[in-house]
mmCIF file of N, CA, C and O in Angstrom:
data_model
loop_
_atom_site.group_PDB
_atom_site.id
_atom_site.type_symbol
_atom_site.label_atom_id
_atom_site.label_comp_id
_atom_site.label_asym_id
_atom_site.label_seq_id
_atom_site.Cartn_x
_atom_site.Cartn_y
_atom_site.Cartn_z
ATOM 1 N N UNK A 1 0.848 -1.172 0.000
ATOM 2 C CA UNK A 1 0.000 0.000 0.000
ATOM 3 C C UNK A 1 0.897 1.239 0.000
ATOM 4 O O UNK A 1 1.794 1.402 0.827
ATOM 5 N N UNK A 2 0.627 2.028 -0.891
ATOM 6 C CA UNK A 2 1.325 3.088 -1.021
ATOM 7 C C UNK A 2 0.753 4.587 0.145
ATOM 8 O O UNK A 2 -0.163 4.570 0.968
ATOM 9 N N UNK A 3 1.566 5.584 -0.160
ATOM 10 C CA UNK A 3 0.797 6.576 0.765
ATOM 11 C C UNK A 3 -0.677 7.304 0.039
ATOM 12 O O UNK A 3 -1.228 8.208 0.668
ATOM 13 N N UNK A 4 -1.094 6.976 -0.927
ATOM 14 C CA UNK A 4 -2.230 7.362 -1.412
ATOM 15 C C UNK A 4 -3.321 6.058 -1.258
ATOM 16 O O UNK A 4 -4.427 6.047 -1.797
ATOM 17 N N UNK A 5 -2.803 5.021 -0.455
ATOM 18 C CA UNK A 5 -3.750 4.067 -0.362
ATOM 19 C C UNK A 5 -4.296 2.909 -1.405
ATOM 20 O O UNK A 5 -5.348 2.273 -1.341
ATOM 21 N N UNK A 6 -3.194 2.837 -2.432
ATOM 22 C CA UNK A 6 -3.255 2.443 -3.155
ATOM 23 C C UNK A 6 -2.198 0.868 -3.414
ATOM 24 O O UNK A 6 -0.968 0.872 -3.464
ATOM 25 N N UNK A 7 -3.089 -0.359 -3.544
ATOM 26 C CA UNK A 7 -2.209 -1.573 -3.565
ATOM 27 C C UNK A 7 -1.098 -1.288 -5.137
ATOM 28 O O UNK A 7 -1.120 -0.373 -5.961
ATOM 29 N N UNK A 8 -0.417 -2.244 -5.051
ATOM 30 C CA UNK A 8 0.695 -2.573 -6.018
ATOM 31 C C UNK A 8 0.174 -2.403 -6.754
ATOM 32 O O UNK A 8 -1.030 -2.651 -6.705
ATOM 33 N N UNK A 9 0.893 -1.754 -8.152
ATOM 34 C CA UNK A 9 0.625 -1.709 -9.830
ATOM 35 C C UNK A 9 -0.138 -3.212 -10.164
ATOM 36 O O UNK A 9 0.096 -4.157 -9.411
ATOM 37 N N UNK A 10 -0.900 -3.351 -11.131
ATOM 38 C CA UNK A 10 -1.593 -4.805 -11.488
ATOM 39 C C UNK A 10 -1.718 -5.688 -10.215
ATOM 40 O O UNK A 10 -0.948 -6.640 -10.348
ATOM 41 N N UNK A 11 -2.461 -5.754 -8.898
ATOM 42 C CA UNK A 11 -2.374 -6.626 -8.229
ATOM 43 C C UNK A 11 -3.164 -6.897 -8.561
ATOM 44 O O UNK A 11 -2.838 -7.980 -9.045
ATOM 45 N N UNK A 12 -4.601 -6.739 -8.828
ATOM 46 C CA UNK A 12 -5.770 -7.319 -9.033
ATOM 47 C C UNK A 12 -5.907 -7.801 -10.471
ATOM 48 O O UNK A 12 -6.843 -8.539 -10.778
ATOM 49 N N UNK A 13 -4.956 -7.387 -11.401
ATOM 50 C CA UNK A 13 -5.347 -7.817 -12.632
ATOM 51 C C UNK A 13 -4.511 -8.618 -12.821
ATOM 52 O O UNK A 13 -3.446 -8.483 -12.219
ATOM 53 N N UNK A 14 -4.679 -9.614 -13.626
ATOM 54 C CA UNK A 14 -4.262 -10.986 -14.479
ATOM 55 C C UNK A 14 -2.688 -10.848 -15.212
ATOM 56 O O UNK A 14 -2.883 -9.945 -16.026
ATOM 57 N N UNK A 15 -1.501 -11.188 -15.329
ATOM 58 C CA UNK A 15 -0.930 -10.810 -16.024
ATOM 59 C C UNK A 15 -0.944 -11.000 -17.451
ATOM 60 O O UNK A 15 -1.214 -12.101 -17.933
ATOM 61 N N UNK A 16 -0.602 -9.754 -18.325
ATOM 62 C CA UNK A 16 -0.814 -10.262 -20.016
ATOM 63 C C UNK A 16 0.107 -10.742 -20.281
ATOM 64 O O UNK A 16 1.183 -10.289 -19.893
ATOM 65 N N UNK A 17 -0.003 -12.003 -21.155
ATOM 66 C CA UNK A 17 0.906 -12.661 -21.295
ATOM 67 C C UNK A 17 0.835 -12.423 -23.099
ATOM 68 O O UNK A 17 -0.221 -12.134 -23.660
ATOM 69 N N UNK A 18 1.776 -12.554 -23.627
ATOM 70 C CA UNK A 18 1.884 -13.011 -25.377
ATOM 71 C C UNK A 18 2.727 -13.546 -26.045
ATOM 72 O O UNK A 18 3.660 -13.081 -26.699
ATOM 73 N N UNK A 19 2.450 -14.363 -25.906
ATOM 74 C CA UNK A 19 3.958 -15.635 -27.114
ATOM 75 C C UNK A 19 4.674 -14.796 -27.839
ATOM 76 O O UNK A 19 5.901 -14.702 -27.793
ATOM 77 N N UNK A 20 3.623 -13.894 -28.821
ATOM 78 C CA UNK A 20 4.032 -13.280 -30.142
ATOM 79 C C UNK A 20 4.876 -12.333 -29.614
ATOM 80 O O UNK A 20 5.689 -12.266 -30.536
ATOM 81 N N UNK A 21 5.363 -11.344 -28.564
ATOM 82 C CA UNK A 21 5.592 -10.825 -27.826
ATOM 83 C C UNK A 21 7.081 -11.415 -27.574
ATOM 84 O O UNK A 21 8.134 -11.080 -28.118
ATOM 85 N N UNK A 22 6.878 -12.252 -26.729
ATOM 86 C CA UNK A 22 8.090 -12.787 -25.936
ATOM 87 C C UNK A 22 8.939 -13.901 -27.786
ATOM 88 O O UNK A 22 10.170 -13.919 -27.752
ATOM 89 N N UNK A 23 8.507 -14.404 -28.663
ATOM 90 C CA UNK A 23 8.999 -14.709 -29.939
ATOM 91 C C UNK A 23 9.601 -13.867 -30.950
ATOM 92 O O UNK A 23 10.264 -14.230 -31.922
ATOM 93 N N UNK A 24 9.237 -12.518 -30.542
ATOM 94 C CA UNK A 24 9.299 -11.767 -31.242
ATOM 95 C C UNK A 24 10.864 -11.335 -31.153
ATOM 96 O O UNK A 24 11.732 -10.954 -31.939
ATOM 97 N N UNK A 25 10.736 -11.634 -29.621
ATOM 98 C CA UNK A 25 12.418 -10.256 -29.051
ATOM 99 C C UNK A 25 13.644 -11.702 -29.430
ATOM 100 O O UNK A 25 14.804 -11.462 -29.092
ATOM 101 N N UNK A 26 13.429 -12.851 -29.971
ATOM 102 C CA UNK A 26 14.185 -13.437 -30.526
ATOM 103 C C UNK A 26 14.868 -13.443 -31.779
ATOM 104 O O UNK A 26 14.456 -13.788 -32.887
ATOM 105 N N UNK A 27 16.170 -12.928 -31.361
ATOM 106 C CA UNK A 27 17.014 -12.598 -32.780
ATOM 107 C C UNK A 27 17.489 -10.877 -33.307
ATOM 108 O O UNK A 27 18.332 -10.416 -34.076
ATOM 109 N N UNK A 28 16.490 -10.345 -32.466
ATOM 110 C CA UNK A 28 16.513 -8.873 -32.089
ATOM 111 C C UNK A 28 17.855 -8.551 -31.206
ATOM 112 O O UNK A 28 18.620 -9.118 -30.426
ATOM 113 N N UNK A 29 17.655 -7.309 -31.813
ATOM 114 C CA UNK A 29 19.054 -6.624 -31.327
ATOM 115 C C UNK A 29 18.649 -5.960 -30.065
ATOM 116 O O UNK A 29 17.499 -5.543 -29.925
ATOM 117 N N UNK A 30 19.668 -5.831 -29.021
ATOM 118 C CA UNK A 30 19.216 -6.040 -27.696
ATOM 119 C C UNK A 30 19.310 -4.075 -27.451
ATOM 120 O O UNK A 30 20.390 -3.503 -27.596
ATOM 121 N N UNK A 31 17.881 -3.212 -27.041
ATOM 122 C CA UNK A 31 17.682 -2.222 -26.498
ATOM 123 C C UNK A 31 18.297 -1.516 -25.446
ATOM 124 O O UNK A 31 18.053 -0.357 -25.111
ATOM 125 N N UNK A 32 19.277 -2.454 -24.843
ATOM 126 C CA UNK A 32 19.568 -2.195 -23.458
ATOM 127 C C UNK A 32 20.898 -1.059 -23.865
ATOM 128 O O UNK A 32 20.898 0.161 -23.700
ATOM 129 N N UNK A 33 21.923 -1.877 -24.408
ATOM 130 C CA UNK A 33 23.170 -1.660 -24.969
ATOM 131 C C UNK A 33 23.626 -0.925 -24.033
ATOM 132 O O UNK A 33 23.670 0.300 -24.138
ATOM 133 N N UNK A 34 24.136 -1.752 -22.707
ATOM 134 C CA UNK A 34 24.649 -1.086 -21.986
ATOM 135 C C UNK A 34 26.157 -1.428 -22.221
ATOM 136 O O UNK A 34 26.379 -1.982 -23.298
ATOM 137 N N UNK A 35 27.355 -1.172 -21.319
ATOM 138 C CA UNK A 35 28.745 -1.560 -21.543
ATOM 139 C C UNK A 35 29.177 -2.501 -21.508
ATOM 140 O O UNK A 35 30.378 -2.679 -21.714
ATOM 141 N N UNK A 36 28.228 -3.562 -21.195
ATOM 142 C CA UNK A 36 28.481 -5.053 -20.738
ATOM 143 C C UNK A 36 27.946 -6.145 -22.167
ATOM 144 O O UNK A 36 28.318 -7.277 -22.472
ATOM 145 N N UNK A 37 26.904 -5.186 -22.830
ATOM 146 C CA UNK A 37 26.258 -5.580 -23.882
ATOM 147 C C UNK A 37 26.893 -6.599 -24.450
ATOM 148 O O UNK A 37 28.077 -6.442 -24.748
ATOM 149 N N UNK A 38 26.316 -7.698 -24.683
ATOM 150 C CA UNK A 38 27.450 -8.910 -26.050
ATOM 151 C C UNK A 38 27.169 -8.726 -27.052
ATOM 152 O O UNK A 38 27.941 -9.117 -27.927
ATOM 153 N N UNK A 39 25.986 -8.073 -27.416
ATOM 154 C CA UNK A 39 25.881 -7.861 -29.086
ATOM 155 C C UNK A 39 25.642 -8.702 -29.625
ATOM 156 O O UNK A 39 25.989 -8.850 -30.797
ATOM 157 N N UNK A 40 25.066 -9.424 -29.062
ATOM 158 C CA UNK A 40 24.778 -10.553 -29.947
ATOM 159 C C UNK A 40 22.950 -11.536 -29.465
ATOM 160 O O UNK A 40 22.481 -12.263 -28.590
ATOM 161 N N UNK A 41 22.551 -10.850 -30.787
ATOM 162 C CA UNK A 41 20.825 -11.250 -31.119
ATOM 163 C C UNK A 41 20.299 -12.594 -30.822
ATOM 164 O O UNK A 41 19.102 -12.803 -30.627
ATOM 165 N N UNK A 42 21.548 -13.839 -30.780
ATOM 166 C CA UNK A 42 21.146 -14.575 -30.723
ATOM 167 C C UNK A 42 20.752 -15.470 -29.196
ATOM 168 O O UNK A 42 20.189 -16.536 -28.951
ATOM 169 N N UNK A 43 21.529 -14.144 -28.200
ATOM 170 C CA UNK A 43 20.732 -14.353 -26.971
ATOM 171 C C UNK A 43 19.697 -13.779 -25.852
ATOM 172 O O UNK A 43 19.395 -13.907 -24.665
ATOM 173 N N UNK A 44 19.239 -12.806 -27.450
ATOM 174 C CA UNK A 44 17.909 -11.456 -27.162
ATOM 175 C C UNK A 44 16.890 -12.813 -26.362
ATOM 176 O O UNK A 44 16.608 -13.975 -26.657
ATOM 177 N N UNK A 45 16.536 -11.754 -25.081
ATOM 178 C CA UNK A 45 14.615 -12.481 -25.002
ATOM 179 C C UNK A 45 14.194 -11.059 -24.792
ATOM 180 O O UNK A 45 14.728 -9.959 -24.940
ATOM 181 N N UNK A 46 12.733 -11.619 -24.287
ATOM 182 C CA UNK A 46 12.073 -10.071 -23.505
ATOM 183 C C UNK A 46 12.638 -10.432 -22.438
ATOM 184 O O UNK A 46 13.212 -11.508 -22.270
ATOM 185 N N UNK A 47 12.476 -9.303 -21.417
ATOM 186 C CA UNK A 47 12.955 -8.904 -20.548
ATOM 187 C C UNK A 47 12.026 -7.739 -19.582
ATOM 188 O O UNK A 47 11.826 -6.530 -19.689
ATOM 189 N N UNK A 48 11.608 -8.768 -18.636
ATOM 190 C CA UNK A 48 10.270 -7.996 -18.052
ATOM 191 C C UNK A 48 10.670 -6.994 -16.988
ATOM 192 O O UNK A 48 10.922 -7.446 -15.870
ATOM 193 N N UNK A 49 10.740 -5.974 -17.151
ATOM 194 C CA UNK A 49 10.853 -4.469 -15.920
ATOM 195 C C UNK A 49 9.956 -4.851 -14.892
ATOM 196 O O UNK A 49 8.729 -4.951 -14.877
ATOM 197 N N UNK A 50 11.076 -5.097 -13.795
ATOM 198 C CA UNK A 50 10.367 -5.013 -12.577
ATOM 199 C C UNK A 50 10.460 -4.048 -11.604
ATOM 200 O O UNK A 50 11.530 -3.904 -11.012
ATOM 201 N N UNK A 51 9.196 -3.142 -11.261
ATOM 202 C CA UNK A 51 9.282 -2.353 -10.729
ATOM 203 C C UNK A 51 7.752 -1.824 -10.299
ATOM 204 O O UNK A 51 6.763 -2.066 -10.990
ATOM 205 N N UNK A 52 7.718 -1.144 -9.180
ATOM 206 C CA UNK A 52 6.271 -0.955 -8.135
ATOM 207 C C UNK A 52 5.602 -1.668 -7.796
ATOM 208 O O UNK A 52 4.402 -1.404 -7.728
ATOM 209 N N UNK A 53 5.991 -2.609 -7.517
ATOM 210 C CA UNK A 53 5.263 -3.942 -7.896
ATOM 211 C C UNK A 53 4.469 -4.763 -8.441
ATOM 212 O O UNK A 53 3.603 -5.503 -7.974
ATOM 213 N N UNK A 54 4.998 -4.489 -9.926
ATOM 214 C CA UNK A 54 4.375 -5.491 -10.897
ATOM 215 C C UNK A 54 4.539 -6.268 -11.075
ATOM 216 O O UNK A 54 3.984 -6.894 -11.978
ATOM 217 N N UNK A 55 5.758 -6.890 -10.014
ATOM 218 C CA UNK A 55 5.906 -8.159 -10.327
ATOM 219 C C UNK A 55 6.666 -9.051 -9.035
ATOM 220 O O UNK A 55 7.342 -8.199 -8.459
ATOM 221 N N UNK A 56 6.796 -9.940 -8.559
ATOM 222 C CA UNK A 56 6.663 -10.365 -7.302
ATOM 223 C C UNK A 56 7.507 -12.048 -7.326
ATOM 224 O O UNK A 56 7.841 -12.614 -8.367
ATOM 225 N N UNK A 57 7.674 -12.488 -6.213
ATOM 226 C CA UNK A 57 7.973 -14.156 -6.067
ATOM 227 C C UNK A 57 6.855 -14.978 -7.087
ATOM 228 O O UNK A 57 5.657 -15.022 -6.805
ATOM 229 N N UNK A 58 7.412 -15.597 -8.268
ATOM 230 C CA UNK A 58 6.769 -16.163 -8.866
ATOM 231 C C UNK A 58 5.874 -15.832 -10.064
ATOM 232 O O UNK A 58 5.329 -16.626 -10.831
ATOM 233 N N UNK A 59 5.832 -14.284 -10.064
ATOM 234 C CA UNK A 59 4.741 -13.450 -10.974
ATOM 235 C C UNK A 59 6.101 -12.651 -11.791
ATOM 236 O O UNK A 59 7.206 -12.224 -11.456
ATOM 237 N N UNK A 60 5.344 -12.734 -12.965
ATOM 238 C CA UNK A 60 6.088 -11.537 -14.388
ATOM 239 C C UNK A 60 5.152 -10.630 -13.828
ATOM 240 O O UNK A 60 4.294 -11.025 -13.040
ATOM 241 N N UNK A 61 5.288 -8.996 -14.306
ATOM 242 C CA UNK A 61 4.742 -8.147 -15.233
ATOM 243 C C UNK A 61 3.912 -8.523 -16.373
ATOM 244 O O UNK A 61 3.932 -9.648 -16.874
ATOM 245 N N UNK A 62 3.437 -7.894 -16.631
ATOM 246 C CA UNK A 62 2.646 -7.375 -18.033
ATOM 247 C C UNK A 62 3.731 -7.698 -19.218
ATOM 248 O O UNK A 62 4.779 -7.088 -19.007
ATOM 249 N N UNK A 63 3.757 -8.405 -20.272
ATOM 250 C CA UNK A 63 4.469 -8.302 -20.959
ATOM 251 C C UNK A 63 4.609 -7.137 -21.474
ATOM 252 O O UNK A 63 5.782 -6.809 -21.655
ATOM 253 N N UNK A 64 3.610 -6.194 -21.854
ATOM 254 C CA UNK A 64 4.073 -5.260 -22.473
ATOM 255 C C UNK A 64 4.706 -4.268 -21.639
ATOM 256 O O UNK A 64 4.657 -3.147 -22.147
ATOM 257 N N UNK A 65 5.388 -4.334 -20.320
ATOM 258 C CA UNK A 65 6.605 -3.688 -19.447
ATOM 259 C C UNK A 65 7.571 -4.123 -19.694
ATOM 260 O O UNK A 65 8.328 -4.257 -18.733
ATOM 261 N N UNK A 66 8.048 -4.544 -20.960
ATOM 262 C CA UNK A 66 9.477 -5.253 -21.297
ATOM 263 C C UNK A 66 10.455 -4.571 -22.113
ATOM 264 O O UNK A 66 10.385 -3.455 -22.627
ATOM 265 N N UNK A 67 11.374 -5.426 -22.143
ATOM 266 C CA UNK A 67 12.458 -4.240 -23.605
ATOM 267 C C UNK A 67 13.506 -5.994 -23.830
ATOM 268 O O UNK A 67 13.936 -6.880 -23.092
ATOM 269 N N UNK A 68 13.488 -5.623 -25.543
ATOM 270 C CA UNK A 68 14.854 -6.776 -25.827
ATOM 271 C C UNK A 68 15.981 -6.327 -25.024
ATOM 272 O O UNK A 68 16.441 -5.188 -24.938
ATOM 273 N N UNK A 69 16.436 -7.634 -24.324
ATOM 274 C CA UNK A 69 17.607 -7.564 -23.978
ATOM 275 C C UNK A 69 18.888 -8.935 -24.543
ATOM 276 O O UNK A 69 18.536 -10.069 -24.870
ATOM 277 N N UNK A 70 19.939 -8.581 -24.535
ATOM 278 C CA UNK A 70 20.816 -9.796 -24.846
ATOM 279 C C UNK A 70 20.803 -10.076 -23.110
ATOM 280 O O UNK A 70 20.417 -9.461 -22.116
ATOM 281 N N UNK A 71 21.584 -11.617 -23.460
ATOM 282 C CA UNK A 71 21.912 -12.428 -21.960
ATOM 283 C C UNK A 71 22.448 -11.440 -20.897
ATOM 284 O O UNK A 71 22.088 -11.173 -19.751
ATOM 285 N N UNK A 72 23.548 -10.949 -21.787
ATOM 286 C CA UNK A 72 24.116 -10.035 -20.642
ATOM 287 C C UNK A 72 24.001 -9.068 -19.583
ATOM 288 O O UNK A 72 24.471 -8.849 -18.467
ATOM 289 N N UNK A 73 22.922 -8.433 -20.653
ATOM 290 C CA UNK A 73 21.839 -7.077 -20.257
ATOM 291 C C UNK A 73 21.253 -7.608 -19.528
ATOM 292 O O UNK A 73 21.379 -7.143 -18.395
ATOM 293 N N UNK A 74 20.491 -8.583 -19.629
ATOM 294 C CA UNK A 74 19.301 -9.082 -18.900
ATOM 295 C C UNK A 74 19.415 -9.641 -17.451
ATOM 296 O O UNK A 74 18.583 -9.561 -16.548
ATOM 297 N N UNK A 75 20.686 -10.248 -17.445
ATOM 298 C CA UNK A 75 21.739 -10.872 -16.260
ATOM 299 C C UNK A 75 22.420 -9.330 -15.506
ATOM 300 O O UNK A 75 22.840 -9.503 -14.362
ATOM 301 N N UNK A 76 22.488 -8.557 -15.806
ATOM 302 C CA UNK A 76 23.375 -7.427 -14.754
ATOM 303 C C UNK A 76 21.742 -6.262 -14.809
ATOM 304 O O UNK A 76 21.950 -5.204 -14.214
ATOM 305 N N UNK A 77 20.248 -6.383 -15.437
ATOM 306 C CA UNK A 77 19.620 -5.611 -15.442
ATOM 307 C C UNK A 77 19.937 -4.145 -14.613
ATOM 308 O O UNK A 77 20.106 -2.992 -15.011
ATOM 309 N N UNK A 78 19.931 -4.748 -13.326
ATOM 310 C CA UNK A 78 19.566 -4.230 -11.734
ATOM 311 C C UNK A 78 20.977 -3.423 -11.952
ATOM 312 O O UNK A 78 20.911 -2.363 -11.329
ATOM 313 N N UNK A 79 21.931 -3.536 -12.465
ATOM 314 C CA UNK A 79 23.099 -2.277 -12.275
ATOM 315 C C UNK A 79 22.784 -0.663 -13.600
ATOM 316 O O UNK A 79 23.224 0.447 -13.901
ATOM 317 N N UNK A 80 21.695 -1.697 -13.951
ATOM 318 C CA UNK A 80 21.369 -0.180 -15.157
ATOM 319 C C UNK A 80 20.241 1.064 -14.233
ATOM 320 O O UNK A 80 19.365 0.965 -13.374
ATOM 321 N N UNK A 81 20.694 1.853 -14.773
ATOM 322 C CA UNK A 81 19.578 3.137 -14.490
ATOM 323 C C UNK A 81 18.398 3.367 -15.220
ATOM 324 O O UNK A 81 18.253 3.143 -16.421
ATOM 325 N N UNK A 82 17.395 3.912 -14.291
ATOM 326 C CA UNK A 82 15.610 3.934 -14.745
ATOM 327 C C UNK A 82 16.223 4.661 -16.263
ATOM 328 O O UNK A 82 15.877 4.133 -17.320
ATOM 329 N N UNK A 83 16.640 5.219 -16.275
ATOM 330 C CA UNK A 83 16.844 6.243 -17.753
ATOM 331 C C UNK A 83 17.236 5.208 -18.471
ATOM 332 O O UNK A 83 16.687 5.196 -19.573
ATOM 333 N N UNK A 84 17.994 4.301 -18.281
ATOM 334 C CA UNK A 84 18.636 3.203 -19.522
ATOM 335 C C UNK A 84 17.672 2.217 -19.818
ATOM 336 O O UNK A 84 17.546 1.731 -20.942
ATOM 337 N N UNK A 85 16.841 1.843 -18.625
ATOM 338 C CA UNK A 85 15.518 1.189 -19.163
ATOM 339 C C UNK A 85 14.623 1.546 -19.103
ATOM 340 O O UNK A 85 13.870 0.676 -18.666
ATOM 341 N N UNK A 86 14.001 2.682 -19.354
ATOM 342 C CA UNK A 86 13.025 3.781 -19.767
ATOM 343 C C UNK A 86 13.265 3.622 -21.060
ATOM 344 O O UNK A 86 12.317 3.404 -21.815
ATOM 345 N N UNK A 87 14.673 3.709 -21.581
ATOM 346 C CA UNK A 87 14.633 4.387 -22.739
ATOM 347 C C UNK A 87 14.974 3.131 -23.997
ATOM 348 O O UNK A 87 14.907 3.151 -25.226
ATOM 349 N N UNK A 88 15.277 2.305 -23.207
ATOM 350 C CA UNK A 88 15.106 0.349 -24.203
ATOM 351 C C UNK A 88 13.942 -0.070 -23.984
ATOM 352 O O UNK A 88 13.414 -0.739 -24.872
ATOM 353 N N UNK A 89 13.255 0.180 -22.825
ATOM 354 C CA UNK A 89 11.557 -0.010 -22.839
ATOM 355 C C UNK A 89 10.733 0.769 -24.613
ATOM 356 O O UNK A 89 10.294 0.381 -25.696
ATOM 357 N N UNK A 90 10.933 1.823 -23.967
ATOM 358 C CA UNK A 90 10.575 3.668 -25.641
ATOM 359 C C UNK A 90 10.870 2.220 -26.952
ATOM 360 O O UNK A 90 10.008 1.708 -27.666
ATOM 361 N N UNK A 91 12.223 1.909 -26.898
ATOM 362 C CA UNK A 91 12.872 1.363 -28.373
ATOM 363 C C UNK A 91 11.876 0.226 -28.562
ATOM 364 O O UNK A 91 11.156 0.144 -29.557
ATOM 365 N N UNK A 92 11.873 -0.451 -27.781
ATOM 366 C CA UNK A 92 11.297 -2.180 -27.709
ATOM 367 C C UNK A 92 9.665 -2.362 -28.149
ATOM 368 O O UNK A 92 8.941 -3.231 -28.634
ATOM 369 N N UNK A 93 9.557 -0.815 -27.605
ATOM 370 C CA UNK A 93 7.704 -0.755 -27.853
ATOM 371 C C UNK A 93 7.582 -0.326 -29.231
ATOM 372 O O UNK A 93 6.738 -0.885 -29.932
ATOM 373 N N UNK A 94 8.314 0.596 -29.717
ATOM 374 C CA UNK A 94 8.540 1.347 -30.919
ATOM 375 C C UNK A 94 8.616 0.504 -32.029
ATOM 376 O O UNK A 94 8.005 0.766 -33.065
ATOM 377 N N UNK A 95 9.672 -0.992 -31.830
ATOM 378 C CA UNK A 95 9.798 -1.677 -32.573
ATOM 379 C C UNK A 95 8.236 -2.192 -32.554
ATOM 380 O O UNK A 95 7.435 -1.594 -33.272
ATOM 381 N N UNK A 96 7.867 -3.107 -31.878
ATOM 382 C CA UNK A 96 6.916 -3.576 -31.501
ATOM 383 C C UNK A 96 5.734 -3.222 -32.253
ATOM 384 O O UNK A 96 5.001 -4.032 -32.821
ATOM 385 N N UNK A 97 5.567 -1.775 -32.222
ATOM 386 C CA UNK A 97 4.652 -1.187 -32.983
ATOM 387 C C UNK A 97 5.029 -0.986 -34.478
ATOM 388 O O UNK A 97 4.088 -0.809 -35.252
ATOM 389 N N UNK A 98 5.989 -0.989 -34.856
ATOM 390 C CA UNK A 98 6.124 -0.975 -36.294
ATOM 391 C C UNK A 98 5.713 -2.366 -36.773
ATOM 392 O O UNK A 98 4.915 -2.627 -37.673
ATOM 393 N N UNK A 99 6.458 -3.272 -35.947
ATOM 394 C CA UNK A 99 5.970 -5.070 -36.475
ATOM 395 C C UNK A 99 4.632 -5.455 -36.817
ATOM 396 O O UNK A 99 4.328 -6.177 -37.767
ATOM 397 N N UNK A 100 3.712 -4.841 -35.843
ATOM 398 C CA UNK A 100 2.930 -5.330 -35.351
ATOM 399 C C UNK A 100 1.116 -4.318 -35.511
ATOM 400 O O UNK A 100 -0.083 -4.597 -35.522
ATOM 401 N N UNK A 101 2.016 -3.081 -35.606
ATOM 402 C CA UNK A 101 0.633 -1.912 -35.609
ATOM 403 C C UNK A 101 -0.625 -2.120 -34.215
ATOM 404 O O UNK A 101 -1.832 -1.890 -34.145
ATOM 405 N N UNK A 102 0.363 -2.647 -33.278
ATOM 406 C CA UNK A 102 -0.195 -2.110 -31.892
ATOM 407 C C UNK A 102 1.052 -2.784 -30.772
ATOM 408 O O UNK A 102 2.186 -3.209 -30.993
ATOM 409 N N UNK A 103 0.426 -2.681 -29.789
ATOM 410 C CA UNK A 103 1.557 -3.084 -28.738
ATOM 411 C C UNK A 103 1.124 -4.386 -27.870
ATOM 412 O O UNK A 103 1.913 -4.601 -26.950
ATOM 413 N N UNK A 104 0.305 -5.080 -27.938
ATOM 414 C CA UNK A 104 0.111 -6.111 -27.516
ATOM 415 C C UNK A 104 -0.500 -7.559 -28.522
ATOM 416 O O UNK A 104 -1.562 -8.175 -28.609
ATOM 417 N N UNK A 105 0.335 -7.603 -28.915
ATOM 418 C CA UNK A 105 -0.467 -8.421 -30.373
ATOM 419 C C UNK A 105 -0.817 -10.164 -29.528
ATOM 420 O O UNK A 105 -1.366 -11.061 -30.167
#
């Protein structure tokens, strides 16, 4: 409960899940590109942002709170800054929407 009285982000709702989504960020070039980056597509997944609690022991997020990441990215997430995944979240959706002509297909 927050100070406005308000439970966790999505507690009551279901998480969205989408194959096409999580298939998609395979082979993709990874959003994160932080210094650790491997550059290499062939170990892109999604990569679910966890944060306010959307996501918990046992529970994802929303898929569509994600951004491609390679192994590497995805493995050191937690040393990147909200701005670095704010802004591979922006890319990931962007792509997403060009593929796809919405964001949750």
């Amino acid at each position: 409960m927050n100070l406005m009285g308000q439970g966790a982000m999505g507690q009551r709702t279901p998480p969205f899940v989408s194959k096409k989504l999580r298939d998609f960020a395979k082979g993709q070039t990874c959003t994160m590109r932080m210094p650790w980056c491997n550059n290499d597509p062939a170990t892109t997944v999604h990569c679910h942002v966890r944060a306010f609690g959307s996501g918990g022991m046992g529970s994802k997020p929303h898929d569509f709170h994600g951004f491609h990441g390679c192994s590497e990215c995805h493995r050191r997430e937690k040393e990147a800054g909200w701005d670095d995944i704010l802004r591979a979240m922006m890319e990931t959706q962007t792509r997403i929407y060009e593929e796809f002509g919405e964001l949750t297909p």
